[in-house]
mmCIF file of C-alpha atoms and ligand atoms in Angstrom:
data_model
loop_
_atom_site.group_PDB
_atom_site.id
_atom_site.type_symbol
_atom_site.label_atom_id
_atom_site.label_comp_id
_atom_site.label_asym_id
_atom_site.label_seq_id
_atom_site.Cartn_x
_atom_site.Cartn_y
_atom_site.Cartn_z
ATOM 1 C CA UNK A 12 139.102 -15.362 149.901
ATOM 2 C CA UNK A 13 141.332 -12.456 149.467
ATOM 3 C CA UNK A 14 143.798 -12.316 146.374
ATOM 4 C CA UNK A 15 143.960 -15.066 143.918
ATOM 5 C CA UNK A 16 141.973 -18.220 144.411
ATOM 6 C CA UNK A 17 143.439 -21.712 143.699
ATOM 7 C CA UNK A 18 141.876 -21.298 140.231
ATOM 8 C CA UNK A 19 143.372 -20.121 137.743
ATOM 9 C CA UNK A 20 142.282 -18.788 134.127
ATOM 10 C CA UNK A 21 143.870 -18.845 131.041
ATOM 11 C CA UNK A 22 142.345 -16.616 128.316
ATOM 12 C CA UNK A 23 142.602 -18.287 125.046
ATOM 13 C CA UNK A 24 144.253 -15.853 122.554
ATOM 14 C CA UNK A 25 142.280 -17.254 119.623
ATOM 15 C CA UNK A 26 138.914 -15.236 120.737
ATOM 16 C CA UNK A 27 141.585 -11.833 120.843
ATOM 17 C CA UNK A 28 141.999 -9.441 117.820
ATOM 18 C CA UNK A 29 144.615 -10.865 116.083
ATOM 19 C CA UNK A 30 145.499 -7.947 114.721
ATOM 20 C CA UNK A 31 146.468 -6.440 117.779
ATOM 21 C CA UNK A 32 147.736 -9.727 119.565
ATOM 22 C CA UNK A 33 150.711 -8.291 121.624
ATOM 23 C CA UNK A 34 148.460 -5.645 123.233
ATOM 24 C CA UNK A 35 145.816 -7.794 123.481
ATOM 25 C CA UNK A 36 148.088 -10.369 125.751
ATOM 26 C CA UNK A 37 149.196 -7.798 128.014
ATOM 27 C CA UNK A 38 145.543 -6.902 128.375
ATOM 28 C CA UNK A 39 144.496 -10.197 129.948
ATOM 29 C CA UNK A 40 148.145 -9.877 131.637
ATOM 30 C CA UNK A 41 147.119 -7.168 133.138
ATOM 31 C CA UNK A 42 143.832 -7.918 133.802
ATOM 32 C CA UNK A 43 144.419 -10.833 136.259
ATOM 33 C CA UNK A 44 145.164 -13.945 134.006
ATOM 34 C CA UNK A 45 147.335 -16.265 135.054
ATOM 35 C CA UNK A 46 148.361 -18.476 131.953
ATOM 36 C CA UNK A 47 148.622 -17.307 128.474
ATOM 37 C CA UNK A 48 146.296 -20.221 126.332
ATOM 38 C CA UNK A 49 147.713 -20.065 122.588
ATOM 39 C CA UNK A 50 145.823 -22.609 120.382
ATOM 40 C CA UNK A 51 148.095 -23.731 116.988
ATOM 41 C CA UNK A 52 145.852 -25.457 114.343
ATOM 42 C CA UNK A 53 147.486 -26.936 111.578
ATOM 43 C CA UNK A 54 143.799 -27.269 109.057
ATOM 44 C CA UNK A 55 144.638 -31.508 109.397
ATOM 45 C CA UNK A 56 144.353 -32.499 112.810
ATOM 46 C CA UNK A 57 141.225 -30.325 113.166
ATOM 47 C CA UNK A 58 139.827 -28.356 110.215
ATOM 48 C CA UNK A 59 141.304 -24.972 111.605
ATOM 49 C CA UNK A 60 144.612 -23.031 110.518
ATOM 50 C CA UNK A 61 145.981 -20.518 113.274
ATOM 51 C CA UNK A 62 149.366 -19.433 114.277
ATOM 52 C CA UNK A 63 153.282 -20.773 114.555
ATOM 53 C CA UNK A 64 156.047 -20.682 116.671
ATOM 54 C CA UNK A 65 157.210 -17.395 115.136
ATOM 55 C CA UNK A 66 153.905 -15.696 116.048
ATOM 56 C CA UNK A 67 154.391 -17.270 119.891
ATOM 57 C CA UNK A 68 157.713 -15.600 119.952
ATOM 58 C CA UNK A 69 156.984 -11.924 118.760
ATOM 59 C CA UNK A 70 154.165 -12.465 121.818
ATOM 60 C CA UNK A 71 156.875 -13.421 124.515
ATOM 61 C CA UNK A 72 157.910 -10.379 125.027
ATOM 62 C CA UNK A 73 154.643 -9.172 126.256
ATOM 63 C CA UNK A 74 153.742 -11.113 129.143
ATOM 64 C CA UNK A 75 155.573 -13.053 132.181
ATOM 65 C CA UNK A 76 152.727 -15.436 132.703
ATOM 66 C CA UNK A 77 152.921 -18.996 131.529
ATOM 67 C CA UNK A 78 152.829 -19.604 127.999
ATOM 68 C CA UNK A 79 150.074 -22.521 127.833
ATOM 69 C CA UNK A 80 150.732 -24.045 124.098
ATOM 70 C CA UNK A 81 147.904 -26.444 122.980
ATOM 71 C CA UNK A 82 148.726 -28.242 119.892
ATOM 72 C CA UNK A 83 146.189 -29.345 117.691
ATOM 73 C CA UNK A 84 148.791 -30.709 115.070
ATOM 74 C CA UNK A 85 149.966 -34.152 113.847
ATOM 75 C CA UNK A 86 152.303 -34.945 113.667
ATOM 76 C CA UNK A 87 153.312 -33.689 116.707
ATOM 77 C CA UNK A 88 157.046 -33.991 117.510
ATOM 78 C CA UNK A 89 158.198 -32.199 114.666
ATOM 79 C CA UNK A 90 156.963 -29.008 116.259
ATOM 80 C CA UNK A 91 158.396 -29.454 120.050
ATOM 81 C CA UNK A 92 161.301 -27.741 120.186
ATOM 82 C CA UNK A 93 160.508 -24.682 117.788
ATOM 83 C CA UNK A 94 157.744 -23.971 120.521
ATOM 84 C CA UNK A 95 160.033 -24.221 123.271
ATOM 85 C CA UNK A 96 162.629 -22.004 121.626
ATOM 86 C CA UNK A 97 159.800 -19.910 121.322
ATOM 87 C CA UNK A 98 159.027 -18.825 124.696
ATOM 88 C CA UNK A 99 156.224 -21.915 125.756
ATOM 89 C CA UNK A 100 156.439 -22.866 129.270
ATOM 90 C CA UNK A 101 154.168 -25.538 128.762
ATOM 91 C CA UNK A 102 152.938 -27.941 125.939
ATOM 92 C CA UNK A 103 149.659 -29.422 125.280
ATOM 93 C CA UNK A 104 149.113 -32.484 122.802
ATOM 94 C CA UNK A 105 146.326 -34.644 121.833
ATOM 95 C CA UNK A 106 147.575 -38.531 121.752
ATOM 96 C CA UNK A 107 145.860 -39.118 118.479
ATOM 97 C CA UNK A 108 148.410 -36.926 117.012
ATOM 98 C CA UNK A 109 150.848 -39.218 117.003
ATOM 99 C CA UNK A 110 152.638 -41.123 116.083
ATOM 100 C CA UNK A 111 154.013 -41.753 119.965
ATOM 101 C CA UNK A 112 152.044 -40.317 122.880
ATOM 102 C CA UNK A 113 155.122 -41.318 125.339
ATOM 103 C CA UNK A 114 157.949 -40.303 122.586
ATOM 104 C CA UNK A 115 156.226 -36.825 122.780
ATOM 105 C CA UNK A 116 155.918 -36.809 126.034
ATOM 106 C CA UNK A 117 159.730 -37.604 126.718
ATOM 107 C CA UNK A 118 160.559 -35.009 123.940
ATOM 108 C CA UNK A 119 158.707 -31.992 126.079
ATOM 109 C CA UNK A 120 160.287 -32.820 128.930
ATOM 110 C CA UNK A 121 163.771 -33.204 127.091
ATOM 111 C CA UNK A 122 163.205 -29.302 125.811
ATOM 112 C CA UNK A 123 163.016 -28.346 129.511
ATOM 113 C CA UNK A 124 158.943 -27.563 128.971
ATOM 114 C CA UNK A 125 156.006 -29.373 131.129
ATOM 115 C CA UNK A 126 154.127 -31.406 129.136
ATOM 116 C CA UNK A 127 150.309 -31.811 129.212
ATOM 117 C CA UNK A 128 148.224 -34.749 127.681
ATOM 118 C CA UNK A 129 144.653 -33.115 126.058
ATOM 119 C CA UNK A 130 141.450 -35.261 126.093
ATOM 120 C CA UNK A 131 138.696 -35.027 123.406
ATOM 121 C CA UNK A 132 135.480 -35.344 123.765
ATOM 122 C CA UNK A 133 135.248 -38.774 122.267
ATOM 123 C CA UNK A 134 138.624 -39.910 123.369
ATOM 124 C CA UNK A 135 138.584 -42.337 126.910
ATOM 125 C CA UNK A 136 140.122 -41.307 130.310
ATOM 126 C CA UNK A 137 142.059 -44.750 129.802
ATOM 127 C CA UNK A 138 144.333 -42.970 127.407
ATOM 128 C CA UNK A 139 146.086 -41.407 130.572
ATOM 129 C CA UNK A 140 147.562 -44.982 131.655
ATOM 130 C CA UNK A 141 150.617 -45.227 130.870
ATOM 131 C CA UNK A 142 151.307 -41.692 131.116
ATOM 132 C CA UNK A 143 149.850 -39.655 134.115
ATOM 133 C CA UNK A 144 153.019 -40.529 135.702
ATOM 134 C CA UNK A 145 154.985 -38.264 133.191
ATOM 135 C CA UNK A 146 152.402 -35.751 132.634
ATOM 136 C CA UNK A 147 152.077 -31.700 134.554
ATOM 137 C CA UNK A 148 148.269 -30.923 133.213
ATOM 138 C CA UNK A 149 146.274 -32.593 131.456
ATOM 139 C CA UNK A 150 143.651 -30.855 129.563
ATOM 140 C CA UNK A 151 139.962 -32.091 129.024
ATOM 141 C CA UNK A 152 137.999 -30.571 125.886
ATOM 142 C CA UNK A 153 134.750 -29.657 126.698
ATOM 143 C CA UNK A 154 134.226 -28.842 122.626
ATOM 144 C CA UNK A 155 135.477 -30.495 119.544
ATOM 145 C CA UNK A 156 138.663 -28.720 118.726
ATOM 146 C CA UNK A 157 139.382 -26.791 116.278
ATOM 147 C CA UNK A 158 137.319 -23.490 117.033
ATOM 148 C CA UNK A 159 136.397 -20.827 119.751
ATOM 149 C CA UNK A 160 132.541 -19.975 120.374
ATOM 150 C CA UNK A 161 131.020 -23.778 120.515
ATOM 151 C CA UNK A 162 128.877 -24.836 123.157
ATOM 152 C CA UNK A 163 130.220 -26.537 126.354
ATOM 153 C CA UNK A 164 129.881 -30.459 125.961
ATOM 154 C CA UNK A 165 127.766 -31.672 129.290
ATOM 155 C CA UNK A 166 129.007 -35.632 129.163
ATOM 156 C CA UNK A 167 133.039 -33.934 130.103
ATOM 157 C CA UNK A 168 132.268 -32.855 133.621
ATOM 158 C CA UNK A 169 131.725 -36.603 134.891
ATOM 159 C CA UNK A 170 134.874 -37.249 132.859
ATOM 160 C CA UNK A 171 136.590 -33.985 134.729
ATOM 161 C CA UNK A 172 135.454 -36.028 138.262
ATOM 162 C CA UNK A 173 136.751 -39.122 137.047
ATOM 163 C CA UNK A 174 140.432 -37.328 136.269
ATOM 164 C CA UNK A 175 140.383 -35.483 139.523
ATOM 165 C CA UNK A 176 140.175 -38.416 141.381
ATOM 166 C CA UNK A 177 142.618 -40.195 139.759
ATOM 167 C CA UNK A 178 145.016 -37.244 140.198
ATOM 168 C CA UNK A 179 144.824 -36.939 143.571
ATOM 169 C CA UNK A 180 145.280 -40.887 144.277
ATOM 170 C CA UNK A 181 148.478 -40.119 142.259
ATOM 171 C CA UNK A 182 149.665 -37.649 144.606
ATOM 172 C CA UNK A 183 151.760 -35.769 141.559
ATOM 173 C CA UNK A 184 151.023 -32.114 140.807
ATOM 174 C CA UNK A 185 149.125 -32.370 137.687
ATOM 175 C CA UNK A 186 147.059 -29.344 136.562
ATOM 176 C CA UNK A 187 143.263 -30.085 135.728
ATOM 177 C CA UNK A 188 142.168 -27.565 132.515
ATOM 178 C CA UNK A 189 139.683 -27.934 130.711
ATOM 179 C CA UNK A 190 138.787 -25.832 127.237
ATOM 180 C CA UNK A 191 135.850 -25.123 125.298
ATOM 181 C CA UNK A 192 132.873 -23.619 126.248
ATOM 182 C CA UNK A 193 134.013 -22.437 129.759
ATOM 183 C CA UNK A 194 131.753 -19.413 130.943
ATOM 184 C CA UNK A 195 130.174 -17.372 133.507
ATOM 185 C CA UNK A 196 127.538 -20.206 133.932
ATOM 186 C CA UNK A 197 129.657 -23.107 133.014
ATOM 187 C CA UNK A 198 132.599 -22.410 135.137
ATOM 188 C CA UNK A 199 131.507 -22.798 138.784
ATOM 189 C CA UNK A 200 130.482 -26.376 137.536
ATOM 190 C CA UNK A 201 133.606 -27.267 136.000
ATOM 191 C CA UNK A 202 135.631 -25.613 139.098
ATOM 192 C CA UNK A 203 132.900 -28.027 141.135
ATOM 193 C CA UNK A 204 134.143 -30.852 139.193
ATOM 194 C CA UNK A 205 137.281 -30.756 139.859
ATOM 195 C CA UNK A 206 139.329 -28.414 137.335
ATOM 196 C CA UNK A 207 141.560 -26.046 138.708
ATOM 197 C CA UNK A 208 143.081 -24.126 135.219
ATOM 198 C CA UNK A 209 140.028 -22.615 133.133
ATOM 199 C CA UNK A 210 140.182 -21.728 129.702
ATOM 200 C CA UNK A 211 137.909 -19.463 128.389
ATOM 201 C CA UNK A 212 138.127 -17.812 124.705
ATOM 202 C CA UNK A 213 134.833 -15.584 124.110
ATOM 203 C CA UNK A 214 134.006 -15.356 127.659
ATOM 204 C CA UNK A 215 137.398 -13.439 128.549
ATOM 205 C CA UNK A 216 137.170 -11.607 125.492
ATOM 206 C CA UNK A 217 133.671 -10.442 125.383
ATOM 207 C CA UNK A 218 133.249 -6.708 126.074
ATOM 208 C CA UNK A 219 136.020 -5.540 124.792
ATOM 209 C CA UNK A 220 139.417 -4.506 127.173
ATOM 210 C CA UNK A 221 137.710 -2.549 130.111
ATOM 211 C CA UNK A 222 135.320 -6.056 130.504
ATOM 212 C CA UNK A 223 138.986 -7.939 130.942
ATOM 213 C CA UNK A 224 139.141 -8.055 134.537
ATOM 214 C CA UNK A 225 135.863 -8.124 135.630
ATOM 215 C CA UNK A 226 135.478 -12.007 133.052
ATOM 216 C CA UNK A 227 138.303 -13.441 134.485
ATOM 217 C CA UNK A 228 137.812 -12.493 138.198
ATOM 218 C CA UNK A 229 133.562 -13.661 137.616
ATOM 219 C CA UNK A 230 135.206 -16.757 135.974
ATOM 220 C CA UNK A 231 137.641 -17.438 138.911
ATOM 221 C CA UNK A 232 134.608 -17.274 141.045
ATOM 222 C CA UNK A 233 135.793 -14.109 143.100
ATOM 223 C CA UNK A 234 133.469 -11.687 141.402
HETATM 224 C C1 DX5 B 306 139.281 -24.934 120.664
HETATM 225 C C2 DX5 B 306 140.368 -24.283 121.493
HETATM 226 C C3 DX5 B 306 139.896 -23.456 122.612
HETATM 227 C C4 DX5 B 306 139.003 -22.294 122.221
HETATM 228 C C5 DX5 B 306 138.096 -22.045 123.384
HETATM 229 O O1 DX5 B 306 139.854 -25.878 119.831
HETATM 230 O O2 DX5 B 306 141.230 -25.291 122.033
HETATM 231 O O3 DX5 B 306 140.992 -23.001 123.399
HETATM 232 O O4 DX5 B 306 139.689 -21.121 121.905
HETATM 233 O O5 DX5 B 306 137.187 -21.054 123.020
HETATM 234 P P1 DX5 B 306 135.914 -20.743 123.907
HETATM 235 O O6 DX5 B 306 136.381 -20.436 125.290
HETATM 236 O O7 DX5 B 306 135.304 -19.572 123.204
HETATM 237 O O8 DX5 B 306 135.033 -21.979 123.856
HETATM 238 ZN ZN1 ZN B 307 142.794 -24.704 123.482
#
Protein backbone atom coordinates (compact mmCIF):
# COMPACT_ATOMS: atom_id res chain seq x y z
CA UNK A 1 0.00 0.00 0.00
CA UNK A 2 1.72 3.14 -0.91
CA UNK A 3 0.99 6.44 1.15
CA UNK A 4 -1.42 6.47 3.94
CA UNK A 5 -3.47 3.43 4.77
CA UNK A 6 -7.20 3.65 5.69
CA UNK A 7 -5.96 3.77 9.31
CA UNK A 8 -5.38 6.40 10.90
CA UNK A 9 -3.50 7.32 14.31
CA UNK A 10 -4.03 9.80 16.68
CA UNK A 11 -1.21 10.35 19.22
CA UNK A 12 -2.64 11.17 22.51
CA UNK A 13 -0.98 14.41 23.79
CA UNK A 14 -1.24 13.31 27.42
CA UNK A 15 1.93 10.78 27.03
CA UNK A 16 3.88 14.27 25.38
CA UNK A 17 6.05 16.64 27.55
CA UNK A 18 3.77 18.98 28.63
CA UNK A 19 6.12 21.33 29.00
CA UNK A 20 6.89 21.57 25.56
CA UNK A 21 3.27 20.76 24.18
CA UNK A 22 3.20 23.05 21.04
CA UNK A 23 6.44 21.52 19.71
CA UNK A 24 5.60 18.38 20.76
CA UNK A 25 2.18 18.51 18.48
CA UNK A 26 3.90 19.56 15.50
CA UNK A 27 6.23 16.65 16.13
CA UNK A 28 3.59 13.95 15.69
CA UNK A 29 2.25 16.54 12.91
CA UNK A 30 5.04 16.12 11.28
CA UNK A 31 5.71 12.80 11.86
CA UNK A 32 2.67 11.30 10.01
CA UNK A 33 -0.32 11.61 12.51
CA UNK A 34 -3.40 12.21 11.33
CA UNK A 35 -5.65 13.42 14.34
CA UNK A 36 -4.49 15.37 17.23
CA UNK A 37 -6.02 13.11 20.56
CA UNK A 38 -6.25 15.77 23.54
CA UNK A 39 -7.63 14.05 26.71
CA UNK A 40 -9.40 16.83 29.37
CA UNK A 41 -9.86 15.27 32.89
CA UNK A 42 -11.72 17.14 35.24
CA UNK A 43 -10.32 14.82 38.81
CA UNK A 44 -14.53 13.84 39.11
CA UNK A 45 -15.51 11.95 36.24
CA UNK A 46 -12.24 9.97 36.45
CA UNK A 47 -9.70 10.61 39.21
CA UNK A 48 -7.34 12.60 36.76
CA UNK A 49 -6.91 16.54 36.31
CA UNK A 50 -5.38 17.61 32.81
CA UNK A 51 -5.88 20.52 30.58
CA UNK A 52 -8.76 23.25 29.37
CA UNK A 53 -9.97 24.84 26.52
CA UNK A 54 -7.39 27.62 26.89
CA UNK A 55 -4.52 25.10 26.73
CA UNK A 56 -6.38 23.50 23.35
CA UNK A 57 -6.27 26.92 21.90
CA UNK A 58 -2.56 28.11 22.47
CA UNK A 59 -2.05 24.37 20.64
CA UNK A 60 -4.21 25.31 17.49
CA UNK A 61 -1.93 27.13 16.05
CA UNK A 62 0.47 24.34 15.69
CA UNK A 63 -1.08 21.77 13.71
CA UNK A 64 -3.79 21.48 10.72
CA UNK A 65 -4.78 17.98 11.63
CA UNK A 66 -8.01 17.26 13.40
CA UNK A 67 -8.31 18.27 16.82
CA UNK A 68 -9.78 14.91 18.45
CA UNK A 69 -11.22 16.30 22.02
CA UNK A 70 -12.13 13.42 24.45
CA UNK A 71 -13.92 14.61 27.42
CA UNK A 72 -13.72 12.86 30.49
CA UNK A 73 -15.89 15.55 32.38
CA UNK A 74 -19.43 15.72 33.86
CA UNK A 75 -21.12 17.49 33.45
CA UNK A 76 -20.59 17.67 30.05
CA UNK A 77 -22.48 20.44 28.19
CA UNK A 78 -21.18 23.14 30.09
CA UNK A 79 -17.86 22.68 28.34
CA UNK A 80 -19.10 22.32 24.47
CA UNK A 81 -18.78 25.37 23.07
CA UNK A 82 -15.53 26.73 24.91
CA UNK A 83 -13.89 23.62 23.10
CA UNK A 84 -15.24 24.45 19.89
CA UNK A 85 -14.23 28.10 20.13
CA UNK A 86 -11.13 26.58 20.87
CA UNK A 87 -10.02 25.07 17.76
CA UNK A 88 -11.70 21.14 18.31
CA UNK A 89 -12.86 19.66 15.19
CA UNK A 90 -14.29 16.93 16.93
CA UNK A 91 -15.78 16.04 20.43
CA UNK A 92 -15.70 12.95 22.38
CA UNK A 93 -18.09 12.28 25.49
CA UNK A 94 -18.82 9.47 27.71
CA UNK A 95 -22.86 9.12 28.20
CA UNK A 96 -22.47 8.66 31.90
CA UNK A 97 -21.47 12.19 31.99
CA UNK A 98 -24.57 13.42 31.71
CA UNK A 99 -27.00 14.58 32.39
CA UNK A 100 -28.38 14.06 28.49
CA UNK A 101 -26.42 11.83 26.12
CA UNK A 102 -28.77 13.16 23.08
CA UNK A 103 -28.88 16.97 24.52
CA UNK A 104 -25.02 16.72 24.16
CA UNK A 105 -25.07 15.25 21.25
CA UNK A 106 -27.43 17.94 19.58
CA UNK A 107 -25.27 20.64 21.35
CA UNK A 108 -21.89 19.39 19.32
CA UNK A 109 -23.47 19.36 16.36
CA UNK A 110 -25.18 22.87 17.04
CA UNK A 111 -21.33 24.31 17.59
CA UNK A 112 -20.61 23.13 14.03
CA UNK A 113 -18.15 20.16 15.65
CA UNK A 114 -18.68 16.18 14.96
CA UNK A 115 -19.61 14.57 17.82
CA UNK A 116 -18.37 11.15 19.04
CA UNK A 117 -20.06 8.86 21.72
CA UNK A 118 -16.98 7.03 24.01
CA UNK A 119 -17.58 3.50 25.44
CA UNK A 120 -16.04 2.25 28.75
CA UNK A 121 -15.00 -0.74 29.50
CA UNK A 122 -17.91 -1.65 31.67
CA UNK A 123 -20.43 0.39 29.82
CA UNK A 124 -22.82 -1.87 27.06
CA UNK A 125 -22.74 -1.45 23.21
CA UNK A 126 -26.64 -0.89 23.79
CA UNK A 127 -25.84 2.60 24.92
CA UNK A 128 -25.36 3.49 21.11
CA UNK A 129 -29.28 3.01 20.38
CA UNK A 130 -30.74 5.81 20.19
CA UNK A 131 -27.85 7.62 19.01
CA UNK A 132 -25.57 6.02 16.27
CA UNK A 133 -27.79 7.79 13.99
CA UNK A 134 -26.42 11.24 15.22
CA UNK A 135 -23.02 10.19 16.03
CA UNK A 136 -19.33 10.70 13.51
CA UNK A 137 -16.95 8.25 15.79
CA UNK A 138 -17.51 6.59 18.39
CA UNK A 139 -14.72 5.71 20.61
CA UNK A 140 -14.26 2.32 22.54
CA UNK A 141 -11.87 2.38 25.74
CA UNK A 142 -9.72 -0.34 25.83
CA UNK A 143 -8.52 1.04 29.59
CA UNK A 144 -10.36 2.64 32.40
CA UNK A 145 -10.04 6.31 31.78
CA UNK A 146 -8.45 8.55 33.41
CA UNK A 147 -4.64 7.74 32.68
CA UNK A 148 -2.01 6.93 29.90
CA UNK A 149 0.35 3.73 30.37
CA UNK A 150 -2.46 0.98 31.51
CA UNK A 151 -2.67 -2.22 29.96
CA UNK A 152 -4.97 -2.91 26.93
CA UNK A 153 -8.35 -4.50 28.21
CA UNK A 154 -8.75 -8.00 26.05
CA UNK A 155 -12.85 -8.36 26.60
CA UNK A 156 -13.07 -4.66 24.11
CA UNK A 157 -11.98 -6.22 20.87
CA UNK A 158 -15.22 -8.55 20.64
CA UNK A 159 -17.01 -5.35 21.66
CA UNK A 160 -14.89 -3.38 18.71
CA UNK A 161 -16.47 -6.43 16.23
CA UNK A 162 -19.74 -6.02 17.58
CA UNK A 163 -19.63 -1.93 16.77
CA UNK A 164 -18.13 -2.50 13.39
CA UNK A 165 -20.81 -4.46 12.34
CA UNK A 166 -23.35 -2.44 13.44
CA UNK A 167 -21.71 0.53 11.67
CA UNK A 168 -21.56 -0.78 8.54
CA UNK A 169 -25.37 -2.12 8.57
CA UNK A 170 -25.90 1.64 9.26
CA UNK A 171 -24.30 2.69 6.20
CA UNK A 172 -23.30 6.30 7.97
CA UNK A 173 -19.64 7.31 8.14
CA UNK A 174 -18.88 6.77 11.68
CA UNK A 175 -15.21 6.56 12.74
CA UNK A 176 -14.23 3.37 14.87
CA UNK A 177 -11.30 4.57 17.67
CA UNK A 178 -10.48 2.99 20.20
CA UNK A 179 -7.99 4.31 23.26
CA UNK A 180 -5.99 2.80 25.83
CA UNK A 181 -3.44 0.47 25.58
CA UNK A 182 -3.06 0.57 21.73
CA UNK A 183 0.56 -0.67 20.71
CA UNK A 184 2.92 -2.21 18.41
CA UNK A 185 1.44 -5.67 19.44
CA UNK A 186 -2.02 -4.60 20.23
CA UNK A 187 -2.76 -2.63 17.19
CA UNK A 188 -2.87 -5.07 14.24
CA UNK A 189 -5.60 -6.80 16.46
CA UNK A 190 -7.63 -3.90 17.08
CA UNK A 191 -7.17 -2.72 13.23
CA UNK A 192 -8.33 -6.70 12.71
CA UNK A 193 -11.29 -5.97 14.70
CA UNK A 194 -12.56 -3.51 13.07
CA UNK A 195 -11.16 0.04 14.28
CA UNK A 196 -10.04 2.30 11.81
CA UNK A 197 -8.73 5.61 14.16
CA UNK A 198 -5.95 4.36 16.74
CA UNK A 199 -5.01 6.10 19.68
CA UNK A 200 -1.92 5.50 21.14
CA UNK A 201 -0.30 7.67 24.14
CA UNK A 202 3.14 5.92 25.27
CA UNK A 203 3.48 3.97 22.20
CA UNK A 204 3.73 7.24 19.90
CA UNK A 205 5.67 8.86 22.43
CA UNK A 206 8.20 6.36 23.39
CA UNK A 207 11.72 7.13 22.11
CA UNK A 208 11.69 10.40 22.17
CA UNK A 209 11.05 12.78 18.68
CA UNK A 210 13.36 10.96 16.09
CA UNK A 211 11.17 7.48 17.21
CA UNK A 212 7.90 9.74 16.04
CA UNK A 213 7.51 8.48 12.69
CA UNK A 214 8.77 5.26 12.73
CA UNK A 215 5.57 4.46 16.04
CA UNK A 216 3.00 5.79 14.12
CA UNK A 217 3.84 4.34 10.64
CA UNK A 218 4.61 0.51 12.77
CA UNK A 219 1.21 1.37 14.41
CA UNK A 220 -0.61 2.09 11.07
CA UNK A 221 0.69 -1.22 10.01
CA UNK A 222 2.93 0.19 7.08
CA UNK A 223 6.21 -0.25 8.88
C1 LIG B 1 -6.99 7.52 29.00
C2 LIG B 1 -6.91 8.37 27.75
C3 LIG B 1 -6.03 7.86 26.70
C4 LIG B 1 -4.58 7.68 27.10
C5 LIG B 1 -4.04 6.57 26.26
O1 LIG B 1 -8.04 7.96 29.79
O2 LIG B 1 -8.22 8.53 27.19
O3 LIG B 1 -6.13 8.67 25.53
O4 LIG B 1 -3.79 8.81 26.93
O5 LIG B 1 -2.74 6.30 26.67
P1 LIG B 1 -1.97 5.00 26.19
O6 LIG B 1 -1.98 4.99 24.70
O7 LIG B 1 -0.62 5.18 26.79
O8 LIG B 1 -2.72 3.81 26.77
ZN1 LIG C 1 -8.43 9.54 25.23
Amino acid sequence: MSGKSSVKIAPSILSADFARLGEEVRAVTTAGADYIHIDIMDGHFVPNLTIGPDVVKALRPHSALPFDVHLMISPVDLFIDAFAKAGANIISFHPEAGPHPHRTVQTIKAAGVKAGLVLNPGSPVELLDPLIGDIDLILVMSVNPGFGGQSFIESQLAKIEIIRKRIDASGRNIDLEVDGGVNFETAPRVIAAGANVLVAGSATFKGGEAAYAKNIATLRGGA
